[in-house]
Amino acid sequence: MPKSALIFFLVIFQIFHAVVAADSGLQSKCRCIYGDPCWPSQSEFAQLTVQVSQPLLRPTPPARPCYRSANSSECAEAVAGWNDGNWRANQTGGMQSPNFETFIFPNGTIDACYLNTTLGVPCGQGSVSVIGVDARSISDVQAAVRFAAKHDLRLAVKNTGHDFLGRSDGRGSFMVWTHNMKNITAHPSFTPAGASTNESYEDAITLGAGVQWHEAYSAANASGRVLVGGASAGGSVGAAGGWLQGGGHSALSPSFGLGVDNVLEFSVVTSNGSHIVANAHQHPDLFWALRGGGGGTFGVVTSVTYHTRPSFPVISAFLSVLINASTPNAALSQAFTELVRITPQLTDEGWGGYSIFTPFNDSFSFVIVNIVPATSQDSAAKANATMSAYLEYVHELAANSTQSGDPVQVQAALTMPFASWYDWYISLFATGPSVGSNTEVGSWLMPREVVESDHERVAQVLLSIPGISWYPVAGGAVSNVSADATGLNPAWRRAAAHVVGGIGWPEGTTLDEISALRDELKSSTAKLRALAPESGAYFNEASLYEPNPAHSFFGPHYEKLRAIKTVYDPVDLFIVAEGVASDEWDKSLTCRI
């Protein structure tokens, strides 16, 4: 069947199903949430209990022990672990950004459970799910999904709570917690389900839904292999959930593509409780959609099989400069402008990583951490030469700035070899606080064409936004994949870099103050969009206030993604903030509009 005909068929099927469901009363107006008369009875939950392997969960906000007793060991544990991503991932009610544990009522009242008990605010449930299933197997997930569908519950699917859109919980919701699905299987040889026996991949690895990157990397390294994955302090991000389904960028992406370009197969439970395997041979439409169409949207992914590569050495570049000023001076601006200019060349050579501006009270820092695989002597020498020339350029800027009386302090500017990618990862990301603060972000994918045609304007706009980050995790191998090969927003395939900014606030901040910060975020994100309106944003690190989310997050793939969702989730059980079909629901994702 021609591609155009298939899309037409899916759209017609979507319309037909919506009409039939509406006429038959199968689609209710609102989901059932805790406190509603429709909420399942104790006896109904008791029936669910005997169908699953673990007692039902009663998630609570992580700070709640401190309201029972500030001197308890449980409270001390919460204080110690508050900024630890792995500790938060182990909390059934924990999100990595606590602001997504809170709930704001229409009248502006904030329901929250703050760690700072001296604020005098009662500990509320906020947006934390009230009950759920601790899934340890596919059958546990199936039982939970069937129960949610039967009772038309507001459903949340959660692994680690790493989520800048708050998609992993919901006020009054029923939760499927996949965090303990930790199976890892290394395959010396892997043939996807439904494929011919001559289609085989060496050294693939299958990760359960709850596996986090530090666990996945350790397992792959034990087999002498490398995975294309994310980087965060402690490796607490999930390796088989929203990171992948939203696209999945990595410092290795310019060399080996995004996460969606490295997955071979998904195991999925759909809204009717069916368990299916999706790959290029079975359910290829779902396989397409899961690679970029967004987590929590098409079903509950129970495992993912990735392609791996033999371990290889890397070269890492480090730059850390500081100025004693609250805004970038001329030399620092020139350093960043030059980085923007050479980014396409760097990513073409395989360099990837992270560049971050951080304003302090009376100072401003600019930090770069990049890597490139040293898989061959020639390619490594070429890449190292390009980066070393840039670092030398920054040294010269710093020297001239000292003479002009507006100094830039170079704290580090060097390249360094590592025997393996895993050694680099352990050195930089094995430990450290990275979460636990109230955070919202906005982002935009900066097209290569825009960077190459007007890098100075791009740099100037970005430097006007406090705390901006420039992530060269696109270009190179990412651009070499067809825009329509996966459900990912095609803007990724044209991008030179992923640009991210954000806001944060302390506990107890009033709604008026938060709203003012959000207005700043909206303004900053609008500046990014204006540089390249035809581009888009990365679904996993993006703003809740995009004026056109369907375009921003999915681009021209949206209609096809919506049609595929209708096939596998005809009752719209899986609805998440800013996800496919979310525009058909109210802000709380509880009632259809």
Coordinates of C-alpha atoms in Angstrom, one line a residue:
M1 CA 0.0 0.0 0.0
P2 CA 1.5 3.4 -0.9
K3 CA 2.5 5.6 2.1
S4 CA 0.0 8.3 1.3
A5 CA -2.8 5.7 1.1
L6 CA -1.8 4.2 4.5
I7 CA -1.9 7.6 6.2
F8 CA -5.3 8.3 4.6
F9 CA -6.6 5.0 5.8
L10 CA -5.4 5.6 9.4
V11 CA -7.0 9.1 9.5
I12 CA -10.3 7.7 8.2
F13 CA -10.1 4.9 10.8
Q14 CA -9.5 7.5 13.5
I15 CA -12.6 9.5 12.5
F16 CA -14.8 6.4 12.2
H17 CA -13.8 5.1 15.6
A18 CA -14.4 8.5 17.3
V19 CA -17.9 8.6 15.8
V20 CA -18.7 5.1 16.8
A21 CA -17.3 5.4 20.3
A22 CA -19.2 8.7 20.8
D23 CA -22.5 7.1 19.6
S24 CA -22.1 4.0 21.8
G25 CA -21.1 6.0 24.9
L26 CA -17.7 4.2 25.2
Q27 CA -15.9 7.5 25.7
S28 CA -16.9 9.2 28.9
K29 CA -16.5 12.9 29.3
C30 CA -14.1 12.8 32.3
R31 CA -11.7 10.4 33.8
C32 CA -12.4 9.1 37.2
I33 CA -10.1 10.5 39.9
Y34 CA -9.8 10.0 43.6
G35 CA -12.7 11.4 45.5
D36 CA -15.2 11.0 42.6
P37 CA -18.2 8.7 43.2
C38 CA -16.9 6.5 40.4
W39 CA -13.6 5.8 42.2
P40 CA -13.2 2.0 42.7
S41 CA -14.3 0.5 46.0
Q42 CA -12.0 -1.2 48.5
S43 CA -13.4 -4.6 47.3
E44 CA -12.5 -3.7 43.7
F45 CA -9.0 -2.8 44.6
A46 CA -8.8 -6.0 46.6
Q47 CA -9.6 -7.9 43.4
L48 CA -6.8 -6.1 41.7
T49 CA -4.4 -7.0 44.6
V50 CA -4.8 -10.7 43.9
Q51 CA -3.9 -10.2 40.2
V52 CA -0.5 -8.5 40.8
S53 CA 2.7 -9.8 42.4
Q54 CA 3.2 -6.9 44.9
P55 CA 0.9 -5.1 47.4
L56 CA -0.7 -2.0 46.0
L57 CA 1.3 1.2 46.4
R58 CA 0.1 4.3 48.3
P59 CA 2.5 6.9 47.0
T60 CA 3.3 9.9 49.2
P61 CA 5.3 13.1 48.6
P62 CA 9.0 12.5 49.6
A63 CA 9.0 15.1 52.3
R64 CA 6.0 13.7 54.3
P65 CA 8.1 11.9 56.9
C66 CA 9.4 15.3 58.1
Y67 CA 5.8 16.2 59.0
R68 CA 5.4 13.2 61.2
S69 CA 8.7 13.8 63.0
A70 CA 11.4 16.2 62.0
N71 CA 13.9 14.1 64.1
S72 CA 13.0 10.8 62.5
S73 CA 15.5 8.7 60.5
E74 CA 13.0 8.8 57.6
C75 CA 13.1 12.6 57.6
A76 CA 16.9 12.6 57.8
E77 CA 17.0 10.3 54.8
A78 CA 14.7 12.7 52.9
V79 CA 17.0 15.6 53.7
A80 CA 20.1 13.7 52.7
G81 CA 18.6 12.4 49.5
W82 CA 16.6 15.4 48.4
N83 CA 19.0 16.3 45.5
D84 CA 20.0 12.8 44.6
G85 CA 18.4 11.5 41.4
N86 CA 18.6 7.8 42.4
W87 CA 17.1 8.4 45.8
R88 CA 14.2 10.4 44.2
A89 CA 13.7 7.6 41.6
N90 CA 13.2 5.2 44.5
Q91 CA 10.4 7.2 46.0
T92 CA 7.0 6.2 44.7
G93 CA 5.7 9.7 45.0
G94 CA 8.9 11.5 44.0
M95 CA 9.5 13.6 40.9
Q96 CA 13.0 14.8 40.0
S97 CA 11.7 18.4 40.1
P98 CA 9.4 18.8 43.2
N99 CA 7.3 21.5 41.5
F100 CA 5.7 18.6 39.6
E101 CA 4.6 17.0 42.9
T102 CA 2.6 20.1 43.6
F103 CA -0.9 21.1 42.4
I104 CA -2.3 24.5 41.8
F105 CA -6.0 25.0 42.1
P106 CA -8.0 27.3 39.8
N107 CA -8.1 29.9 42.7
G108 CA -4.3 30.0 42.8
T109 CA -3.9 27.9 46.0
I110 CA -0.9 25.6 45.9
D111 CA -1.2 22.1 47.4
A112 CA 2.3 20.9 48.2
C113 CA 4.5 19.0 50.7
Y114 CA 7.6 21.2 51.2
L115 CA 10.8 19.8 52.8
N116 CA 11.1 23.1 54.6
T117 CA 8.5 22.5 57.4
T118 CA 9.1 25.9 58.9
L119 CA 7.1 27.5 56.1
G120 CA 4.0 26.4 58.1
V121 CA 2.3 24.9 55.0
P122 CA 0.4 21.6 55.6
C123 CA 1.8 18.6 53.7
G124 CA -0.6 17.9 50.9
Q125 CA -0.8 15.1 48.3
G126 CA -0.4 17.7 45.5
S127 CA -0.2 16.0 42.1
V128 CA 1.2 12.7 43.4
S129 CA -0.8 9.7 42.4
V130 CA -2.8 8.2 45.2
I131 CA -2.6 4.5 44.5
G132 CA -0.9 2.2 42.0
V133 CA 0.7 -1.0 41.0
D134 CA 4.4 -1.8 41.7
A135 CA 4.9 -3.6 38.4
R136 CA 7.6 -6.3 38.4
S137 CA 6.4 -8.2 35.2
I138 CA 4.4 -7.9 32.0
S139 CA 1.4 -9.5 33.7
D140 CA 1.5 -6.9 36.5
V141 CA 1.4 -4.1 33.9
Q142 CA -1.4 -5.9 32.0
A143 CA -3.5 -6.2 35.2
A144 CA -2.9 -2.5 36.0
V145 CA -3.8 -1.2 32.6
R146 CA -6.9 -3.3 32.3
F147 CA -8.0 -2.1 35.8
A148 CA -7.4 1.5 34.8
A149 CA -9.3 1.1 31.5
K150 CA -12.2 -0.7 33.1
H151 CA -12.7 2.0 35.7
D152 CA -11.8 4.9 33.3
L153 CA -9.1 6.1 35.7
R154 CA -6.7 9.0 35.2
L155 CA -3.6 6.9 34.6
A156 CA 0.1 7.9 35.2
V157 CA 3.0 5.8 34.1
K158 CA 6.2 6.4 36.1
N159 CA 9.7 5.0 36.3
T160 CA 12.1 7.6 37.7
G161 CA 10.2 10.9 37.6
H162 CA 12.8 12.6 35.4
D163 CA 10.3 14.8 33.5
F164 CA 10.3 18.5 32.7
L165 CA 6.6 18.3 31.7
G166 CA 5.2 16.5 34.7
R167 CA 3.9 13.6 32.7
S168 CA 4.7 10.9 35.4
D169 CA 2.0 11.7 37.9
G170 CA -1.4 13.4 38.2
R171 CA -3.7 14.6 40.9
G172 CA -6.0 11.8 42.0
S173 CA -4.5 9.4 39.5
F174 CA -3.8 5.7 39.4
M175 CA -0.1 4.8 38.8
V176 CA 1.7 2.1 37.1
W177 CA 5.2 2.2 38.6
T178 CA 7.7 0.4 36.3
H179 CA 10.8 1.3 38.3
N180 CA 11.4 -2.2 39.6
M181 CA 11.3 -3.9 36.2
K182 CA 15.1 -4.2 36.2
N183 CA 15.8 -7.2 34.0
I184 CA 18.9 -6.8 31.7
T185 CA 19.7 -9.4 29.1
A186 CA 22.8 -9.3 26.9
H187 CA 22.4 -11.1 23.5
P188 CA 25.5 -12.3 21.7
S189 CA 23.3 -12.5 18.7
F190 CA 19.8 -11.0 18.4
T191 CA 17.1 -11.5 15.8
P192 CA 14.0 -9.3 16.1
A193 CA 10.7 -11.0 16.4
G194 CA 9.2 -11.8 13.0
A195 CA 12.5 -11.2 11.2
S196 CA 14.2 -13.8 8.9
T197 CA 17.0 -15.8 10.6
N198 CA 19.6 -14.1 8.5
E199 CA 18.8 -10.7 10.1
S200 CA 20.9 -10.8 13.2
Y201 CA 22.6 -8.1 15.3
E202 CA 25.7 -8.8 17.4
D203 CA 25.7 -8.0 21.1
A204 CA 22.3 -6.4 21.5
I205 CA 21.0 -5.7 25.0
T206 CA 17.4 -5.8 26.3
L207 CA 16.6 -3.5 29.2
G208 CA 13.5 -3.7 31.4
A209 CA 11.3 -0.6 31.8
G210 CA 12.9 0.3 35.1
V211 CA 16.5 0.1 34.2
Q212 CA 18.4 3.4 34.6
W213 CA 21.4 4.5 32.6
H214 CA 23.9 3.8 35.3
E215 CA 22.7 0.2 35.4
A216 CA 22.5 -0.1 31.6
Y217 CA 26.0 1.3 31.2
S218 CA 27.5 -1.0 33.8
A219 CA 26.0 -4.1 32.2
A220 CA 27.1 -3.1 28.7
N221 CA 30.6 -2.3 29.9
A222 CA 30.8 -5.7 31.5
S223 CA 30.4 -7.1 28.1
G224 CA 32.8 -4.7 26.5
R225 CA 30.0 -2.8 24.8
V226 CA 28.8 0.8 24.6
L227 CA 25.2 2.2 24.5
V228 CA 24.1 5.5 23.1
G229 CA 22.4 7.0 26.2
G230 CA 21.9 10.0 28.3
A231 CA 24.2 11.7 30.8
S232 CA 23.1 12.9 34.3
A233 CA 24.6 12.9 37.7
G234 CA 24.3 9.3 39.1
G235 CA 22.9 8.0 35.8
S236 CA 19.4 8.1 37.3
V237 CA 17.5 8.7 34.1
G238 CA 15.5 5.7 32.8
A239 CA 17.0 4.0 29.8
A240 CA 13.8 2.4 28.4
G241 CA 11.1 5.0 29.0
G242 CA 10.4 8.6 28.2
W243 CA 14.1 9.5 27.3
L244 CA 14.0 7.1 24.4
Q245 CA 10.4 7.6 23.3
G246 CA 10.9 11.4 23.2
G247 CA 14.0 11.0 21.0
G248 CA 16.9 10.5 23.4
H249 CA 19.9 12.7 22.9
S250 CA 23.4 11.8 23.9
A251 CA 27.0 13.2 23.8
L252 CA 27.5 10.3 21.3
S253 CA 24.6 11.3 19.1
P254 CA 26.8 13.2 16.5
S255 CA 28.7 9.9 16.0
F256 CA 26.0 7.3 16.4
G257 CA 22.6 9.0 16.2
L258 CA 19.9 9.5 18.8
G259 CA 18.4 6.9 21.0
V260 CA 15.5 6.3 18.5
D261 CA 18.2 5.5 15.9
N262 CA 19.7 2.7 18.0
V263 CA 16.6 0.7 19.2
L264 CA 15.8 -2.6 17.6
E265 CA 12.6 -3.6 19.4
F266 CA 10.0 -2.6 22.0
S267 CA 7.8 -4.8 24.2
V268 CA 4.6 -2.9 24.9
V269 CA 1.3 -3.3 26.8
T270 CA -1.5 -1.4 25.0
S271 CA -4.7 0.0 26.5
N272 CA -6.7 -3.2 26.1
G273 CA -4.1 -5.1 28.1
S274 CA -2.5 -6.8 25.1
H275 CA 1.2 -7.5 25.1
I276 CA 2.8 -7.0 21.8
V277 CA 6.3 -6.8 20.3
A278 CA 6.9 -3.9 18.0
N279 CA 9.8 -3.7 15.5
A280 CA 10.5 -3.2 11.8
H281 CA 8.7 -6.5 11.1
Q282 CA 5.8 -6.6 13.6
H283 CA 3.6 -3.6 14.2
P284 CA 6.0 -1.4 12.3
D285 CA 3.6 1.6 12.6
L286 CA 3.8 1.4 16.4
F287 CA 7.6 0.9 16.2
W288 CA 7.7 4.1 14.1
A289 CA 5.6 6.0 16.6
L290 CA 7.4 4.9 19.7
R291 CA 10.6 6.3 18.3
G292 CA 9.9 9.9 19.0
G293 CA 6.2 10.1 19.5
G294 CA 6.6 10.6 23.2
G295 CA 6.5 8.5 26.3
G296 CA 3.2 7.5 28.1
T297 CA 1.3 8.0 24.8
F298 CA 0.9 4.7 22.9
G299 CA 1.2 2.1 25.7
V300 CA 3.4 1.0 28.6
V301 CA 6.8 0.0 27.3
T302 CA 8.0 -3.0 29.3
S303 CA 11.4 -3.5 27.7
V304 CA 13.6 -2.2 24.9
T305 CA 16.3 -3.9 22.9
Y306 CA 19.2 -1.7 21.8
H307 CA 22.0 -2.1 19.3
T308 CA 25.4 -1.7 21.0
R309 CA 29.0 -1.1 19.8
P310 CA 32.3 -2.4 20.9
S311 CA 34.0 -0.3 23.6
F312 CA 36.2 2.5 22.2
P313 CA 38.5 5.2 23.6
V314 CA 37.4 8.8 23.5
I315 CA 38.9 12.3 23.6
S316 CA 37.2 14.8 25.9
A317 CA 37.4 18.6 25.7
F318 CA 37.1 20.7 28.9
L319 CA 36.7 24.4 29.0
S320 CA 35.8 26.5 32.1
V321 CA 36.0 30.3 32.0
L322 CA 34.8 32.8 34.5
I323 CA 34.2 36.6 34.5
N324 CA 33.5 38.9 37.4
A325 CA 30.4 40.3 35.9
S326 CA 26.7 39.4 35.9
T327 CA 26.5 39.5 32.1
P328 CA 28.9 38.2 29.4
N329 CA 31.6 40.6 28.5
A330 CA 33.1 41.1 25.0
A331 CA 35.7 38.3 25.3
L332 CA 33.2 35.8 26.7
S333 CA 30.7 36.7 24.0
Q334 CA 33.4 36.2 21.3
A335 CA 34.3 32.8 22.8
F336 CA 30.7 31.6 22.6
T337 CA 30.1 33.1 19.1
E338 CA 33.0 31.2 17.8
L339 CA 31.7 28.0 19.3
V340 CA 28.4 28.5 17.6
R341 CA 30.2 29.1 14.3
I342 CA 32.2 25.9 14.4
T343 CA 29.5 23.7 15.8
P344 CA 28.5 22.1 12.4
Q345 CA 32.1 21.3 11.8
L346 CA 32.5 19.8 15.3
T347 CA 29.5 17.6 15.1
D348 CA 30.4 16.5 11.6
E349 CA 33.7 15.3 13.1
G350 CA 31.8 13.5 15.9
W351 CA 32.1 15.9 18.8
G352 CA 29.1 16.0 21.1
G353 CA 28.3 17.2 24.6
Y354 CA 27.2 20.1 26.6
S355 CA 27.9 23.9 26.9
I356 CA 26.4 25.8 29.7
F357 CA 26.2 29.4 30.8
T358 CA 25.7 29.9 34.6
P359 CA 25.1 33.3 36.1
F360 CA 26.0 33.7 39.8
N361 CA 25.6 36.8 42.0
D362 CA 28.4 38.8 40.5
S363 CA 30.0 36.4 38.2
F364 CA 29.3 34.4 35.0
S365 CA 30.8 31.1 34.0
F366 CA 31.0 29.3 30.6
V367 CA 31.6 25.6 30.7
I368 CA 32.1 23.0 27.9
V369 CA 32.3 19.3 28.3
N370 CA 32.5 17.5 24.9
I371 CA 33.7 14.1 23.7
V372 CA 34.6 12.5 20.4
P373 CA 35.1 8.7 19.8
A374 CA 38.7 8.0 19.0
T375 CA 37.9 5.0 16.8
S376 CA 40.6 5.7 14.4
Q377 CA 43.9 7.5 14.7
D378 CA 43.2 9.8 11.7
S379 CA 39.7 10.8 12.7
A380 CA 40.8 11.4 16.3
A381 CA 43.7 13.6 15.2
K382 CA 41.5 15.7 12.9
A383 CA 38.8 16.2 15.6
N384 CA 41.4 17.0 18.2
A385 CA 43.0 19.6 16.0
T386 CA 39.7 21.4 15.5
M387 CA 38.9 21.5 19.2
S388 CA 42.4 22.4 20.2
A389 CA 42.4 25.3 17.8
Y390 CA 39.2 26.6 19.4
L391 CA 40.6 26.2 22.9
E392 CA 43.7 28.1 21.8
Y393 CA 41.4 30.8 20.4
V394 CA 39.8 31.2 23.9
H395 CA 43.2 31.4 25.5
E396 CA 44.1 34.3 23.2
L397 CA 40.8 36.0 24.0
A398 CA 41.5 35.7 27.7
A399 CA 45.0 37.1 27.3
N400 CA 43.8 40.1 25.3
S401 CA 40.9 40.7 27.8
T402 CA 43.4 41.0 30.7
Q403 CA 45.3 43.7 28.8
S404 CA 42.1 45.5 28.1
G405 CA 41.0 45.5 31.7
D406 CA 37.9 43.3 31.2
P407 CA 39.5 39.9 32.1
V408 CA 38.3 36.4 31.4
Q409 CA 39.7 33.8 33.7
V410 CA 40.5 30.5 32.1
Q411 CA 40.2 27.8 34.7
A412 CA 40.6 24.9 32.3
A413 CA 41.0 24.6 28.6
L414 CA 42.3 21.2 27.4
T415 CA 41.6 18.0 25.6
M416 CA 42.2 14.7 27.5
P417 CA 42.2 11.1 26.3
F418 CA 40.2 8.3 28.1
A419 CA 40.8 4.6 27.5
S420 CA 37.0 4.1 27.1
W421 CA 33.7 5.9 26.9
Y422 CA 32.7 4.2 30.2
D423 CA 35.8 5.6 31.9
W424 CA 34.8 9.1 30.8
Y425 CA 31.3 8.6 32.0
I426 CA 32.3 7.3 35.5
S427 CA 34.8 10.2 35.9
L428 CA 32.2 12.9 35.2
F429 CA 28.7 11.5 35.9
A430 CA 28.9 8.7 38.4
T431 CA 27.9 10.8 41.4
G432 CA 26.7 14.2 42.3
P433 CA 23.5 16.2 43.1
S434 CA 21.5 17.3 40.1
V435 CA 17.8 17.4 41.0
G436 CA 15.5 18.2 43.8
S437 CA 14.9 21.9 42.8
N438 CA 11.8 23.5 41.4
T439 CA 12.6 23.8 37.7
E440 CA 10.8 24.5 34.4
V441 CA 12.6 24.6 31.1
G442 CA 12.1 25.8 27.5
S443 CA 14.1 24.8 24.5
W444 CA 14.4 25.0 20.7
L445 CA 16.3 23.0 18.0
M446 CA 18.6 25.4 16.2
P447 CA 18.8 24.5 12.5
R448 CA 22.2 24.1 10.9
E449 CA 21.2 26.4 8.0
V450 CA 20.5 29.2 10.5
V451 CA 23.7 28.7 12.3
E452 CA 25.7 28.6 9.1
S453 CA 24.0 31.7 7.6
D454 CA 24.0 33.9 10.7
H455 CA 25.9 32.5 13.6
E456 CA 26.6 35.9 15.1
R457 CA 22.8 36.7 15.4
V458 CA 22.2 33.3 16.9
A459 CA 24.9 33.8 19.5
Q460 CA 23.8 37.4 20.3
V461 CA 20.2 36.3 21.0
L462 CA 21.3 33.3 23.1
L463 CA 23.7 35.5 25.2
S464 CA 20.8 37.8 26.0
I465 CA 19.1 34.9 27.8
P466 CA 20.4 34.2 31.3
G467 CA 21.5 30.6 32.0
I468 CA 21.2 29.3 28.4
S469 CA 22.7 26.0 27.4
W470 CA 24.0 25.0 24.0
Y471 CA 24.0 21.2 23.5
P472 CA 25.8 19.9 20.3
V473 CA 23.9 16.6 20.4
A474 CA 22.5 16.9 16.8
G475 CA 24.2 17.1 13.4
G476 CA 26.6 14.5 12.2
A477 CA 25.0 11.0 12.3
V478 CA 21.7 12.5 13.6
S479 CA 21.4 14.4 10.3
N480 CA 22.2 11.4 8.2
V481 CA 18.9 9.6 9.1
S482 CA 15.9 10.2 6.9
A483 CA 13.4 12.6 8.5
D484 CA 10.6 10.1 8.0
A485 CA 12.5 7.0 9.3
T486 CA 11.0 7.4 12.8
G487 CA 8.2 9.3 14.4
L488 CA 10.6 11.9 15.8
N489 CA 10.1 15.5 14.9
P490 CA 11.9 16.1 11.6
A491 CA 13.4 19.3 13.0
W492 CA 16.0 17.1 14.8
R493 CA 17.4 16.0 11.4
R494 CA 18.1 19.6 10.4
A495 CA 19.4 20.8 13.7
A496 CA 23.0 21.8 14.6
A497 CA 22.3 22.0 18.4
H498 CA 19.6 21.7 21.0
V499 CA 19.3 25.0 23.0
V500 CA 17.8 24.9 26.5
G501 CA 17.0 27.5 29.1
G502 CA 15.1 27.4 32.4
I503 CA 13.8 29.0 35.6
G504 CA 13.8 27.9 39.2
W505 CA 12.4 29.0 42.5
P506 CA 12.7 28.1 46.2
E507 CA 10.0 26.4 48.2
G508 CA 7.2 28.7 49.4
T509 CA 7.4 31.0 46.4
T510 CA 4.0 32.6 45.8
L511 CA 2.0 31.8 42.6
D512 CA 2.4 35.5 41.6
E513 CA 6.2 35.2 41.8
I514 CA 6.2 31.9 39.9
S515 CA 3.9 33.4 37.2
A516 CA 6.4 36.2 36.8
L517 CA 9.2 33.7 36.3
R518 CA 7.1 31.8 33.8
D519 CA 6.6 34.9 31.9
E520 CA 10.4 35.3 31.7
L521 CA 10.6 31.7 30.4
K522 CA 7.9 32.3 27.8
S523 CA 9.8 35.4 26.6
S524 CA 13.1 33.6 26.4
T525 CA 11.6 30.7 24.5
A526 CA 9.9 33.1 22.1
K527 CA 13.3 34.6 21.3
L528 CA 14.6 31.2 20.5
R529 CA 11.6 30.4 18.3
A530 CA 12.0 33.6 16.4
L531 CA 15.4 32.6 15.3
A532 CA 13.9 29.6 13.4
P533 CA 10.1 29.5 13.6
E534 CA 10.0 26.5 11.2
S535 CA 12.1 24.3 13.6
G536 CA 10.8 22.6 16.8
A537 CA 11.6 21.6 20.4
Y538 CA 12.8 18.5 22.1
F539 CA 9.8 16.9 23.7
N540 CA 11.7 15.8 26.9
E541 CA 13.3 19.1 27.7
A542 CA 10.7 21.7 26.7
S543 CA 8.2 24.3 27.8
L544 CA 4.7 23.7 29.0
Y545 CA 3.8 27.0 27.3
E546 CA 4.5 26.3 23.6
P547 CA 1.8 28.2 21.6
N548 CA 1.5 25.3 19.1
P549 CA 2.7 22.1 20.9
A550 CA 1.8 19.7 18.0
H551 CA 4.1 21.6 15.6
S552 CA 6.8 22.3 18.2
F553 CA 7.2 18.7 19.4
F554 CA 6.1 16.6 16.5
G555 CA 6.1 18.8 13.4
P556 CA 4.6 17.3 10.2
H557 CA 4.5 13.8 11.9
Y558 CA 1.7 14.8 14.3
E559 CA -1.3 13.6 12.2
K560 CA 0.2 10.3 11.5
L561 CA 1.1 9.8 15.2
R562 CA -2.5 10.7 16.2
A563 CA -3.8 8.2 13.7
I564 CA -1.5 5.4 15.1
K565 CA -2.5 6.3 18.6
T566 CA -6.1 5.7 17.7
V567 CA -5.2 2.2 16.5
Y568 CA -3.4 1.1 19.6
D569 CA -5.1 3.3 22.2
P570 CA -8.7 3.9 20.9
V571 CA -10.0 4.9 24.4
D572 CA -7.2 7.5 24.9
L573 CA -6.1 5.9 28.2
F574 CA -2.6 7.2 27.7
I575 CA -2.7 11.0 27.8
V576 CA 0.2 13.1 29.0
A577 CA 1.0 16.8 29.1
E578 CA 1.7 18.2 25.6
G579 CA 1.6 14.7 24.2
V580 CA -0.3 13.4 21.1
A581 CA -4.0 14.0 21.6
S582 CA -3.5 16.1 24.8
D583 CA -5.1 19.1 23.0
E584 CA -8.4 17.2 23.1
W585 CA -8.4 17.3 27.0
D586 CA -8.5 20.0 29.6
K587 CA -5.4 21.4 31.3
S588 CA -5.6 18.7 34.1
L589 CA -6.0 16.0 31.4
T590 CA -9.1 14.8 33.3
C591 CA -11.9 15.9 31.0
R592 CA -12.3 15.9 27.2
I593 CA -13.0 19.3 25.7

